[in-house]
Short mmCIF file of C-alpha atoms in Angstrom, two decimals:
data_model
loop_
_atom_site.label_atom_id
_atom_site.label_comp_id
_atom_site.label_asym_id
_atom_site.label_seq_id
_atom_site.Cartn_x
_atom_site.Cartn_y
_atom_site.Cartn_z
CA UNK A 1 -36.66 -91.23 44.60
CA UNK A 2 -33.80 -88.91 43.87
CA UNK A 3 -34.83 -86.08 46.14
CA UNK A 4 -33.69 -82.85 44.75
CA UNK A 5 -32.18 -80.01 46.76
CA UNK A 6 -34.66 -77.84 45.57
CA UNK A 7 -37.90 -79.98 46.58
CA UNK A 8 -36.12 -80.25 50.29
CA UNK A 9 -35.84 -76.47 50.44
CA UNK A 10 -39.77 -76.07 49.46
CA UNK A 11 -40.21 -78.93 51.94
CA UNK A 12 -38.71 -76.48 54.53
CA UNK A 13 -39.58 -73.41 53.94
CA UNK A 14 -43.36 -74.23 53.30
CA UNK A 15 -43.36 -76.17 56.56
CA UNK A 16 -42.19 -72.86 58.35
CA UNK A 17 -44.66 -70.53 56.71
CA UNK A 18 -47.72 -73.58 58.06
CA UNK A 19 -46.43 -73.09 61.41
CA UNK A 20 -46.06 -70.00 61.73
CA UNK A 21 -49.14 -68.75 60.16
CA UNK A 22 -50.87 -71.69 62.81
CA UNK A 23 -49.23 -70.18 65.63
CA UNK A 24 -50.22 -66.92 65.17
CA UNK A 25 -54.02 -67.45 64.73
CA UNK A 26 -53.35 -69.71 67.66
CA UNK A 27 -51.40 -66.55 69.22
CA UNK A 28 -54.00 -64.04 68.52
CA UNK A 29 -55.89 -63.58 71.74
CA UNK A 30 -53.34 -64.03 73.65
CA UNK A 31 -51.45 -61.35 75.89
CA UNK A 32 -48.96 -60.85 78.72
CA UNK A 33 -47.27 -57.81 80.46
CA UNK A 34 -45.38 -55.52 78.11
CA UNK A 35 -41.42 -57.06 76.97
CA UNK A 36 -42.08 -60.16 77.80
CA UNK A 37 -39.51 -62.82 76.75
CA UNK A 38 -39.99 -65.45 74.17
CA UNK A 39 -41.57 -68.46 75.70
CA UNK A 40 -44.43 -71.12 75.33
CA UNK A 41 -47.23 -69.05 74.72
CA UNK A 42 -45.57 -65.95 73.00
CA UNK A 43 -43.02 -67.70 70.45
CA UNK A 44 -41.32 -64.56 69.70
CA UNK A 45 -42.28 -63.37 72.97
CA UNK A 46 -44.25 -59.78 73.72
CA UNK A 47 -44.37 -56.10 72.59
CA UNK A 48 -44.73 -52.91 74.09
CA UNK A 49 -48.27 -53.23 74.74
CA UNK A 50 -48.31 -57.04 75.73
CA UNK A 51 -49.51 -58.32 72.21
CA UNK A 52 -48.31 -61.03 70.85
CA UNK A 53 -45.01 -60.09 68.83
CA UNK A 54 -45.35 -63.12 66.28
CA UNK A 55 -49.47 -62.32 65.53
CA UNK A 56 -47.95 -58.72 64.62
CA UNK A 57 -44.69 -59.96 61.93
CA UNK A 58 -47.14 -62.13 60.68
CA UNK A 59 -49.61 -59.15 59.57
CA UNK A 60 -46.35 -56.65 58.79
CA UNK A 61 -44.95 -59.82 56.46
CA UNK A 62 -48.15 -59.31 54.71
CA UNK A 63 -48.06 -56.06 54.08
CA UNK A 64 -44.44 -55.54 53.06
CA UNK A 65 -44.92 -58.49 50.87
CA UNK A 66 -48.25 -56.69 49.69
CA UNK A 67 -46.58 -53.07 49.29
CA UNK A 68 -43.40 -54.90 47.04
CA UNK A 69 -46.04 -56.73 45.36
CA UNK A 70 -47.39 -53.46 44.14
CA UNK A 71 -44.61 -51.72 43.39
CA UNK A 72 -43.51 -54.56 41.10
CA UNK A 73 -46.49 -54.52 39.78
CA UNK A 74 -46.63 -50.55 38.66
CA UNK A 75 -43.03 -50.36 37.39
CA UNK A 76 -43.80 -52.77 34.82
CA UNK A 77 -46.71 -51.33 34.21
CA UNK A 78 -45.18 -47.87 33.98
CA UNK A 79 -42.17 -49.65 31.80
CA UNK A 80 -44.18 -50.75 29.68
CA UNK A 81 -46.58 -47.82 28.87
CA UNK A 82 -43.36 -45.26 28.62
CA UNK A 83 -41.35 -47.74 26.46
CA UNK A 84 -44.61 -48.14 24.12
CA UNK A 85 -45.59 -44.52 24.43
CA UNK A 86 -41.32 -44.24 23.36
CA UNK A 87 -41.65 -45.79 20.86
CA UNK A 88 -44.47 -45.10 19.17
CA UNK A 89 -44.82 -41.30 19.74
CA UNK A 90 -42.96 -38.71 17.85
CA UNK A 91 -39.10 -37.71 18.42
CA UNK A 92 -40.23 -35.34 20.59
CA UNK A 93 -41.98 -37.70 22.99
CA UNK A 94 -38.75 -40.03 23.13
CA UNK A 95 -36.92 -36.61 23.90
CA UNK A 96 -39.03 -36.27 27.18
CA UNK A 97 -38.57 -39.63 27.75
CA UNK A 98 -34.90 -39.83 27.56
CA UNK A 99 -34.91 -36.31 29.97
CA UNK A 100 -36.67 -37.70 32.23
CA UNK A 101 -34.69 -41.06 32.89
CA UNK A 102 -31.48 -38.51 33.14
CA UNK A 103 -33.30 -36.74 35.80
CA UNK A 104 -33.40 -40.04 37.91
CA UNK A 105 -30.28 -41.32 37.35
CA UNK A 106 -28.43 -38.29 38.75
CA UNK A 107 -30.28 -38.91 41.69
CA UNK A 108 -29.66 -41.89 44.21
CA UNK A 109 -32.79 -43.57 44.72
CA UNK A 110 -33.34 -42.55 47.97
CA UNK A 111 -32.83 -39.22 47.87
CA UNK A 112 -35.96 -39.64 44.82
CA UNK A 113 -37.88 -41.39 47.19
CA UNK A 114 -37.66 -38.44 49.86
CA UNK A 115 -38.67 -35.99 47.20
CA UNK A 116 -41.12 -37.74 46.80
CA UNK A 117 -42.63 -38.10 49.81
CA UNK A 118 -42.31 -34.23 50.42
CA UNK A 119 -44.51 -33.99 47.26
CA UNK A 120 -47.20 -36.98 48.46
CA UNK A 121 -47.56 -37.19 52.05
CA UNK A 122 -48.28 -40.58 54.03
CA UNK A 123 -50.43 -39.06 55.90
CA UNK A 124 -53.59 -41.57 55.70
CA UNK A 125 -54.76 -43.78 58.77
CA UNK A 126 -55.84 -45.94 55.94
CA UNK A 127 -54.24 -49.23 54.93
CA UNK A 128 -56.03 -49.12 51.54
CA UNK A 129 -54.73 -45.89 50.99
CA UNK A 130 -51.23 -45.81 52.42
CA UNK A 131 -50.55 -49.07 50.88
CA UNK A 132 -50.96 -47.92 47.08
CA UNK A 133 -49.65 -44.66 47.67
CA UNK A 134 -45.86 -46.04 48.85
CA UNK A 135 -45.63 -48.56 46.20
CA UNK A 136 -46.90 -45.85 43.88
CA UNK A 137 -43.38 -43.76 45.71
CA UNK A 138 -41.50 -46.65 45.80
CA UNK A 139 -42.08 -47.27 42.14
CA UNK A 140 -41.28 -44.08 40.57
CA UNK A 141 -37.65 -44.21 42.89
CA UNK A 142 -36.51 -47.48 41.72
CA UNK A 143 -37.85 -48.04 37.93
CA UNK A 144 -35.10 -46.80 36.18
CA UNK A 145 -32.74 -49.58 35.36
CA UNK A 146 -36.08 -51.70 34.99
CA UNK A 147 -37.31 -49.01 32.37
CA UNK A 148 -33.92 -49.70 30.15
CA UNK A 149 -34.14 -53.19 29.82
CA UNK A 150 -38.02 -52.86 29.03
CA UNK A 151 -37.30 -50.58 26.42
CA UNK A 152 -34.18 -52.76 25.25
CA UNK A 153 -36.53 -55.53 24.22
CA UNK A 154 -39.23 -53.60 22.68
CA UNK A 155 -36.75 -52.20 20.16
CA UNK A 156 -35.96 -55.54 19.53
CA UNK A 157 -39.47 -56.54 19.44
CA UNK A 158 -40.45 -54.11 16.96
CA UNK A 159 -38.24 -54.46 14.50
CA UNK A 160 -38.70 -58.05 13.75
CA UNK A 161 -39.71 -58.68 10.15
CA UNK A 162 -42.50 -60.69 10.80
CA UNK A 163 -44.59 -57.92 12.64
CA UNK A 164 -43.89 -55.73 9.76
CA UNK A 165 -45.45 -59.04 7.66
CA UNK A 166 -48.16 -58.76 9.80
CA UNK A 167 -49.20 -55.30 9.71
CA UNK A 168 -48.65 -55.89 5.34
CA UNK A 169 -51.32 -58.37 5.24
CA UNK A 170 -53.53 -56.02 7.23
CA UNK A 171 -53.32 -56.63 10.48
CA UNK A 172 -54.80 -54.20 13.08
CA UNK A 173 -52.65 -52.27 15.97
CA UNK A 174 -54.97 -54.31 18.64
CA UNK A 175 -54.11 -57.42 17.22
CA UNK A 176 -50.24 -57.40 16.40
CA UNK A 177 -50.33 -55.80 20.01
CA UNK A 178 -52.36 -58.38 21.42
CA UNK A 179 -51.02 -61.48 19.47
CA UNK A 180 -47.40 -60.75 18.73
CA UNK A 181 -45.70 -58.36 21.27
CA UNK A 182 -47.08 -59.35 23.96
CA UNK A 183 -46.28 -62.85 24.29
CA UNK A 184 -42.48 -61.74 22.94
CA UNK A 185 -42.28 -59.58 26.09
CA UNK A 186 -43.80 -61.57 28.41
CA UNK A 187 -40.95 -63.84 30.30
CA UNK A 188 -38.34 -60.79 30.35
CA UNK A 189 -41.58 -59.21 32.41
CA UNK A 190 -41.74 -62.09 34.11
CA UNK A 191 -37.94 -62.82 35.35
CA UNK A 192 -37.79 -58.71 35.81
CA UNK A 193 -40.90 -59.07 38.49
CA UNK A 194 -39.46 -61.70 39.95
CA UNK A 195 -36.00 -60.09 40.20
CA UNK A 196 -37.08 -56.94 41.72
CA UNK A 197 -39.41 -58.50 44.14
CA UNK A 198 -36.33 -58.97 46.85
CA UNK A 199 -34.91 -55.23 46.31
CA UNK A 200 -38.54 -54.08 46.60
CA UNK A 201 -38.92 -56.16 50.05
CA UNK A 202 -35.67 -54.49 50.72
CA UNK A 203 -36.04 -51.11 49.86
CA UNK A 204 -39.96 -51.30 51.63
CA UNK A 205 -37.76 -52.02 54.99
CA UNK A 206 -35.10 -49.40 54.55
CA UNK A 207 -37.20 -46.85 54.38
CA UNK A 208 -39.73 -47.77 57.16
CA UNK A 209 -37.11 -48.29 59.29
CA UNK A 210 -35.66 -44.91 58.64
CA UNK A 211 -39.36 -43.61 59.11
CA UNK A 212 -40.13 -42.66 56.08
CA UNK A 213 -42.48 -44.82 55.39
CA UNK A 214 -45.64 -46.17 57.42
CA UNK A 215 -46.26 -44.66 60.72
CA UNK A 216 -46.23 -46.98 63.63
CA UNK A 217 -49.87 -48.51 64.37
CA UNK A 218 -49.39 -49.61 60.67
CA UNK A 219 -47.05 -51.80 60.73
CA UNK A 220 -44.38 -53.22 58.36
CA UNK A 221 -41.35 -55.62 58.92
CA UNK A 222 -39.60 -52.19 58.70
CA UNK A 223 -41.04 -50.10 61.67
CA UNK A 224 -40.92 -53.50 63.43
CA UNK A 225 -37.61 -53.01 63.00
CA UNK A 226 -36.99 -49.91 63.93
CA UNK A 227 -38.77 -49.77 66.67
CA UNK A 228 -37.07 -52.51 67.42
CA UNK A 229 -33.80 -50.86 67.24
CA UNK A 230 -35.53 -48.25 69.69
CA UNK A 231 -36.30 -50.56 72.30
CA UNK A 232 -32.67 -52.79 71.89
CA UNK A 233 -32.50 -53.57 75.37
CA UNK A 234 -35.98 -56.19 74.66
CA UNK A 235 -33.28 -57.80 71.71
CA UNK A 236 -36.38 -60.07 70.61
CA UNK A 237 -37.99 -57.02 69.11
CA UNK A 238 -34.91 -56.47 67.64
CA UNK A 239 -34.00 -60.05 66.43
CA UNK A 240 -37.33 -61.74 65.23
CA UNK A 241 -38.66 -58.90 62.97
CA UNK A 242 -34.71 -58.80 61.36
CA UNK A 243 -34.43 -62.59 61.00
CA UNK A 244 -38.21 -62.73 59.24
CA UNK A 245 -36.65 -60.76 56.72
CA UNK A 246 -33.33 -61.95 56.11
CA UNK A 247 -35.28 -64.99 55.35
CA UNK A 248 -37.76 -63.88 53.43
CA UNK A 249 -34.61 -62.64 51.29
CA UNK A 250 -33.15 -65.49 50.83
CA UNK A 251 -36.17 -67.65 50.09
CA UNK A 252 -36.66 -65.22 46.71
CA UNK A 253 -32.76 -65.31 46.30
CA UNK A 254 -32.75 -69.01 46.72
CA UNK A 255 -35.75 -69.41 44.23
CA UNK A 256 -34.27 -67.49 41.54
CA UNK A 257 -31.03 -69.22 42.15
CA UNK A 258 -32.31 -72.66 41.34
CA UNK A 259 -34.53 -71.81 38.71
CA UNK A 260 -31.87 -69.96 36.75
CA UNK A 261 -29.67 -73.10 37.62
CA UNK A 262 -32.35 -75.93 35.96
CA UNK A 263 -31.70 -73.77 32.62
CA UNK A 264 -28.22 -74.04 32.83
CA UNK A 265 -27.00 -70.19 32.88
CA UNK A 266 -25.81 -70.02 36.02
CA UNK A 267 -23.55 -73.35 36.33
CA UNK B 1 -19.19 -35.57 31.93
CA UNK B 2 -20.84 -33.12 30.25
CA UNK B 3 -24.01 -34.78 31.07
CA UNK B 4 -23.95 -35.92 34.44
CA UNK B 5 -23.08 -32.31 34.97
CA UNK B 6 -26.07 -31.56 33.39
CA UNK B 7 -28.22 -33.90 35.43
CA UNK B 8 -27.08 -32.45 38.86
CA UNK B 9 -27.55 -28.94 37.79
CA UNK B 10 -31.03 -29.37 36.88
CA UNK B 11 -31.41 -31.06 39.84
CA UNK B 12 -30.25 -28.60 41.82
CA UNK B 13 -32.05 -26.51 40.46
CA UNK B 14 -35.25 -28.36 40.77
CA UNK B 15 -34.23 -29.13 44.56
CA UNK B 16 -34.23 -24.79 44.77
CA UNK B 17 -37.57 -24.82 43.09
CA UNK B 18 -39.07 -27.00 45.29
CA UNK B 19 -37.43 -25.47 48.54
CA UNK B 20 -38.24 -21.96 48.07
CA UNK B 21 -40.59 -20.99 45.29
CA UNK B 22 -44.02 -23.96 46.09
CA UNK B 23 -43.92 -23.73 49.69
CA UNK B 24 -44.41 -19.65 49.40
CA UNK B 25 -46.82 -20.66 46.62
CA UNK B 26 -48.33 -22.99 49.10
CA UNK B 27 -48.26 -25.44 47.18
CA UNK B 28 -45.93 -28.16 48.95
CA UNK B 29 -48.26 -29.89 51.62
CA UNK B 30 -47.11 -29.90 55.97
CA UNK B 31 -45.77 -26.28 55.60
CA UNK B 32 -47.13 -23.40 57.59
CA UNK B 33 -47.22 -20.91 56.21
CA UNK B 34 -47.99 -18.65 58.95
CA UNK B 35 -44.38 -19.67 60.29
CA UNK B 36 -42.88 -18.82 56.69
CA UNK B 37 -44.34 -15.10 56.84
CA UNK B 38 -42.72 -14.97 60.15
CA UNK B 39 -39.65 -15.71 59.78
CA UNK B 40 -38.85 -14.33 55.99
CA UNK B 41 -36.44 -12.12 55.52
CA UNK B 42 -37.99 -9.52 53.56
CA UNK B 43 -39.53 -8.98 49.81
CA UNK B 44 -36.98 -9.04 46.86
CA UNK B 45 -36.69 -5.90 45.47
CA UNK B 46 -37.33 -8.29 42.03
CA UNK B 47 -40.27 -9.93 43.56
CA UNK B 48 -42.47 -7.37 45.37
CA UNK B 49 -44.67 -9.48 46.79
CA UNK B 50 -42.05 -12.71 46.88
CA UNK B 51 -41.52 -13.89 50.80
CA UNK B 52 -38.32 -15.76 50.84
CA UNK B 53 -38.86 -18.15 52.91
CA UNK B 54 -36.69 -19.34 55.81
CA UNK B 55 -36.23 -22.79 57.59
CA UNK B 56 -38.36 -22.46 60.84
CA UNK B 57 -36.16 -24.02 63.39
CA UNK B 58 -32.87 -22.74 62.35
CA UNK B 59 -31.41 -18.93 61.81
CA UNK B 60 -29.26 -18.22 58.47
CA UNK B 61 -25.80 -18.51 60.90
CA UNK B 62 -27.30 -21.65 62.98
CA UNK B 63 -27.90 -23.49 59.64
CA UNK B 64 -24.58 -22.34 57.83
CA UNK B 65 -22.96 -23.41 60.84
CA UNK B 66 -24.48 -27.03 61.55
CA UNK B 67 -24.79 -27.60 57.99
CA UNK B 68 -20.54 -27.20 57.38
CA UNK B 69 -19.92 -29.37 60.71
CA UNK B 70 -22.33 -32.04 59.43
CA UNK B 71 -21.50 -32.49 56.30
CA UNK B 72 -17.73 -32.87 57.09
CA UNK B 73 -18.34 -35.85 59.79
CA UNK B 74 -20.46 -37.43 56.68
CA UNK B 75 -17.56 -36.89 54.18
CA UNK B 76 -15.29 -38.44 56.86
CA UNK B 77 -16.94 -41.78 56.91
CA UNK B 78 -17.29 -41.96 53.07
CA UNK B 79 -13.49 -41.07 52.73
CA UNK B 80 -12.40 -43.24 55.51
CA UNK B 81 -14.92 -46.13 53.87
CA UNK B 82 -13.15 -45.55 50.15
CA UNK B 83 -9.67 -46.10 51.70
CA UNK B 84 -10.36 -48.57 53.97
CA UNK B 85 -11.83 -50.66 51.20
CA UNK B 86 -8.58 -49.95 49.34
CA UNK B 87 -6.36 -51.28 51.99
CA UNK B 88 -8.30 -54.33 52.90
CA UNK B 89 -8.81 -54.95 49.46
CA UNK B 90 -4.86 -54.66 48.44
CA UNK B 91 -3.89 -56.79 51.79
CA UNK B 92 -6.42 -59.34 51.13
CA UNK B 93 -5.17 -60.00 47.09
CA UNK B 94 -1.71 -60.30 48.31
CA UNK B 95 -2.39 -62.51 51.60
CA UNK B 96 -4.58 -64.78 48.26
CA UNK B 97 -1.97 -65.30 46.33
CA UNK B 98 0.60 -66.03 49.03
CA UNK B 99 -1.58 -68.86 50.07
CA UNK B 100 -4.48 -70.81 48.64
CA UNK B 101 -6.24 -71.85 51.56
CA UNK B 102 -7.00 -68.14 52.86
CA UNK B 103 -8.23 -67.58 49.20
CA UNK B 104 -10.95 -70.32 49.57
CA UNK B 105 -11.57 -69.54 52.84
CA UNK B 106 -12.28 -66.31 52.21
CA UNK B 107 -14.33 -66.17 48.92
CA UNK B 108 -16.67 -68.99 50.94
CA UNK B 109 -16.94 -65.60 53.76
CA UNK B 110 -17.92 -63.29 50.16
CA UNK B 111 -20.31 -64.85 48.87
CA UNK B 112 -22.40 -65.21 52.22
CA UNK B 113 -21.56 -61.82 52.65
CA UNK B 114 -22.62 -60.51 49.52
CA UNK B 115 -26.01 -61.89 49.55
CA UNK B 116 -27.28 -60.76 52.88
CA UNK B 117 -28.70 -57.35 53.13
CA UNK B 118 -26.43 -54.68 54.85
CA UNK B 119 -28.80 -53.21 57.48
CA UNK B 120 -29.53 -56.33 58.90
CA UNK B 121 -26.65 -58.08 58.99
CA UNK B 122 -25.56 -54.41 60.95
CA UNK B 123 -28.89 -55.70 62.77
CA UNK B 124 -27.58 -58.92 63.61
CA UNK B 125 -24.47 -58.60 64.58
CA UNK B 126 -25.03 -55.20 66.38
CA UNK B 127 -25.97 -56.91 70.16
CA UNK B 128 -22.40 -59.16 69.38
CA UNK B 129 -19.80 -56.00 68.39
CA UNK B 130 -21.72 -53.71 71.20
CA UNK B 131 -19.08 -51.44 73.30
CA UNK B 132 -21.34 -53.19 76.45
CA UNK B 133 -20.05 -57.09 75.07
CA UNK B 134 -16.90 -56.34 74.55
CA UNK B 135 -16.13 -54.39 77.85
CA UNK B 136 -16.36 -57.86 79.54
CA UNK B 137 -13.71 -59.28 77.72
CA UNK B 138 -11.30 -56.24 77.74
CA UNK B 139 -12.77 -54.01 80.36
CA UNK B 140 -9.00 -52.81 81.11
CA UNK B 141 -8.72 -50.62 78.16
CA UNK B 142 -8.61 -46.97 77.99
CA UNK B 143 -12.09 -45.56 76.88
CA UNK B 144 -10.34 -43.44 74.05
CA UNK B 145 -10.17 -47.00 72.33
CA UNK B 146 -13.46 -47.55 73.57
CA UNK B 147 -14.54 -44.21 71.71
CA UNK B 148 -12.72 -44.76 68.35
CA UNK B 149 -13.83 -48.17 68.40
CA UNK B 150 -18.09 -46.95 68.96
CA UNK B 151 -17.55 -44.37 66.45
CA UNK B 152 -15.09 -44.85 64.62
CA UNK B 153 -13.89 -48.26 63.61
CA UNK B 154 -17.57 -49.75 63.49
CA UNK B 155 -19.16 -47.92 61.19
CA UNK B 156 -16.39 -47.91 58.52
CA UNK B 157 -16.20 -51.72 58.63
CA UNK B 158 -19.87 -52.19 58.99
CA UNK B 159 -19.89 -49.45 55.65
CA UNK B 160 -16.75 -51.54 53.88
CA UNK B 161 -18.07 -55.10 54.99
CA UNK B 162 -20.65 -55.66 51.64
CA UNK B 163 -18.88 -53.65 48.94
CA UNK B 164 -15.42 -54.73 50.06
CA UNK B 165 -16.26 -58.62 48.86
CA UNK B 166 -17.56 -57.54 45.88
CA UNK B 167 -14.88 -55.38 45.31
CA UNK B 168 -12.03 -58.09 45.88
CA UNK B 169 -13.71 -59.83 43.75
CA UNK B 170 -13.47 -57.58 41.08
CA UNK B 171 -9.55 -56.53 41.55
CA UNK B 172 -8.95 -60.20 41.83
CA UNK B 173 -10.57 -60.29 38.64
CA UNK B 174 -8.84 -57.63 36.59
CA UNK B 175 -5.10 -58.36 38.58
CA UNK B 176 -5.58 -62.33 37.08
CA UNK B 177 -6.28 -61.11 33.34
CA UNK B 178 -3.75 -58.94 33.77
CA UNK B 179 -1.65 -61.21 34.49
CA UNK B 180 -2.26 -63.16 31.83
CA UNK B 181 -1.63 -61.18 29.30
CA UNK B 182 1.37 -60.82 26.27
CA UNK B 183 3.34 -58.09 27.68
CA UNK B 184 3.79 -59.11 31.09
CA UNK B 185 5.24 -62.62 29.66
CA UNK B 186 7.59 -60.78 27.70
CA UNK B 187 8.47 -58.52 30.79
CA UNK B 188 9.25 -61.83 32.65
CA UNK B 189 10.43 -63.53 29.46
CA UNK B 190 13.24 -60.13 29.58
CA UNK B 191 13.74 -61.00 33.03
CA UNK B 192 12.03 -57.47 34.81
CA UNK B 193 12.01 -58.32 38.40
CA UNK B 194 8.36 -59.37 39.42
CA UNK B 195 7.60 -56.51 41.99
CA UNK B 196 8.24 -54.18 38.93
CA UNK B 197 5.98 -56.08 36.15
CA UNK B 198 3.02 -55.99 39.23
CA UNK B 199 3.52 -51.96 40.03
CA UNK B 200 4.27 -50.85 36.94
CA UNK B 201 2.52 -52.59 34.28
CA UNK B 202 -0.23 -55.22 35.30
CA UNK B 203 -1.97 -52.44 38.65
CA UNK B 204 -1.48 -49.56 35.58
CA UNK B 205 -3.27 -51.12 33.08
CA UNK B 206 -6.06 -52.79 35.38
CA UNK B 207 -6.62 -49.72 37.51
CA UNK B 208 -9.11 -48.03 35.06
CA UNK B 209 -11.85 -50.70 35.66
CA UNK B 210 -11.18 -50.53 39.35
CA UNK B 211 -11.29 -47.20 39.94
CA UNK B 212 -14.45 -46.68 37.94
CA UNK B 213 -15.78 -49.06 40.23
CA UNK B 214 -14.17 -47.72 43.16
CA UNK B 215 -15.34 -44.33 42.03
CA UNK B 216 -19.52 -46.00 42.01
CA UNK B 217 -18.51 -47.35 45.44
CA UNK B 218 -17.39 -44.03 46.73
CA UNK B 219 -20.68 -42.22 45.64
CA UNK B 220 -23.17 -45.76 47.11
CA UNK B 221 -21.08 -44.36 50.41
CA UNK B 222 -22.41 -41.35 50.63
CA UNK B 223 -25.91 -42.14 50.59
CA UNK B 224 -25.52 -45.47 52.18
CA UNK B 225 -23.51 -43.61 55.05
CA UNK B 226 -26.97 -42.58 56.21
CA UNK B 227 -28.01 -46.05 57.30
CA UNK B 228 -24.72 -46.46 59.09
CA UNK B 229 -24.89 -42.89 60.42
CA UNK B 230 -28.18 -43.50 62.39
CA UNK B 231 -27.49 -46.85 63.57
CA UNK B 232 -24.60 -45.69 65.37
CA UNK B 233 -25.93 -41.83 66.24
CA UNK B 234 -22.97 -40.01 64.45
CA UNK B 235 -24.11 -36.54 64.04
CA UNK B 236 -23.97 -36.40 60.48
CA UNK B 237 -26.14 -34.53 57.92
CA UNK B 238 -29.04 -38.14 57.79
CA UNK B 239 -30.47 -37.10 61.39
CA UNK B 240 -31.10 -33.14 60.62
CA UNK B 241 -32.43 -34.92 57.38
CA UNK B 242 -34.86 -37.25 58.97
CA UNK B 243 -35.34 -34.72 61.41
CA UNK B 244 -35.83 -31.57 58.83
CA UNK B 245 -38.25 -34.70 57.14
CA UNK B 246 -40.73 -35.19 60.26
CA UNK B 247 -40.82 -31.54 61.23
CA UNK B 248 -41.75 -30.46 57.92
CA UNK B 249 -38.49 -27.75 57.42
CA UNK B 250 -38.42 -27.74 53.70
CA UNK B 251 -35.31 -25.60 53.61
CA UNK B 252 -33.36 -27.40 55.78
CA UNK B 253 -34.12 -31.14 53.92
CA UNK B 254 -33.85 -29.73 50.85
CA UNK B 255 -30.43 -27.97 51.28
CA UNK B 256 -29.30 -31.36 52.74
CA UNK B 257 -30.52 -33.33 49.49
CA UNK B 258 -28.89 -30.61 46.95
CA UNK B 259 -25.34 -31.42 49.15
CA UNK B 260 -26.08 -35.45 49.13
CA UNK B 261 -27.05 -35.02 45.35
CA UNK B 262 -23.49 -33.14 44.55
CA UNK B 263 -21.45 -35.28 46.13
CA UNK B 264 -22.87 -38.18 44.34
CA UNK B 265 -21.98 -36.83 41.29
CA UNK B 266 -19.55 -35.26 41.64
CA UNK B 267 -17.51 -38.76 43.20
CA UNK B 268 -19.61 -40.38 40.60
CA UNK B 269 -17.73 -38.74 38.27
CA UNK B 270 -13.53 -39.08 39.42
CA UNK B 271 -12.96 -42.06 37.91
CA UNK B 272 -12.70 -39.68 34.35
CA UNK B 273 -10.02 -38.16 35.85
CA UNK B 274 -7.86 -41.03 35.52
CA UNK B 275 -6.43 -41.53 32.07
CA UNK B 276 -5.36 -45.11 31.25
CA UNK B 277 -1.75 -45.82 29.72
CA UNK B 278 -1.59 -46.83 26.12
CA UNK B 279 -1.20 -50.10 26.02
CA UNK B 280 1.62 -51.70 23.62
CA UNK B 281 0.26 -54.34 21.98
#
């Protein structure tokens, strides 16, 4: 039986995730004196208050993934909705969308995020309120380039002859939308989702590291790295969260590359 | 060019609007209205009831002084990033043309560097290249060397490390493409010196693409320098910007943001200044 590279990587990654997940459940109730370095009881060592760093990192990874997933979903929804609006509505709407896009491209992503975060402040301590807020801010700051891809594809689809044929037969707009446009757009939306996710994880990490994201009682990987950077003499506080983030990005990068290679897009 | 200028102008106008008008109307949260009223300079003759808000932390002269000194530090970092990327890519090109082994090894390293995000690359290597760990090996060297290593060499190195990989690949691709062109072969057949062929034909024709990429990199350095400044505690604009963000000092925040946006767009436009020579087909 031939074992492919992708299958090995899948097994290694899933074994790693399962081991760390189970271990974090075991370490849930454990604690030690503050800043204890990694040992057999606490694999990643202890944090500022003597809590297990592994448990914190696992929680932070979940929150980071949740934020980036939500923001990817927001980006796709915005791109899809505005793309449809741009093409269906009149030229005035189209000019407005173009103006908005020009404005976004003139601003660096980080600066746009900072401006937006002054208007929508992330002050709340409730996790379920802050996560969507931050995802919304990130998605607006990072959606410019994604939108252009969706718009280009929509323009291709909307002027295809079979759509005109369906309309001529008497199909209702909702039927055309559900039966023809969404299935055509689905593959590109799926690919976009896969490609943007690592970017958004990195964006979230950077913003939280700078202190522009969630505030310290709520942890993401970025905030953990930021705290670790401030307490640099205890190097395990900095090393493990940043290692987890790099591995996370590698997993996504590897998966995408693997799938593209299977389809012979990259030789 | 006009479009980019228009975009920049609109952005700056919006920032001014947000910094001066919205806080005074109480539309932006987290700003203490009492502080604004206490520190305001008085009403303007055009707007009798309009108080121009002022930074609660600095007076105007202080702000000007801080802004100029810090902006120069930020621009200096960007400048050295761009210069060093040019020098290193040129050196890399010469070395890889001379030895195939160097070329394959460096290609392998570049591919690895491109995949890792800069911030975490810095964090992982930070402990290795920190002053204390290196002093263990070269402790006798003068303190001026360590100062420049910590505050100038390392930040520029980390700023340009990841873009250098992509930039080198693009430069190589351009130069190799131009070397295969017909006019180069004609020049060789005529007996023109190789040095002259490269400098007067190949580089001049390959320059527009390289310059465009360089201008994009320069504009990214301005924003990406923000992280490097914080990591190496360089007294640039970014630290002041984050402090202003934390303390809700919108005047300073939007002033610095306007500077970043203008610098970003101006550097992005610099590639348009160079006019490519007309090709002889």
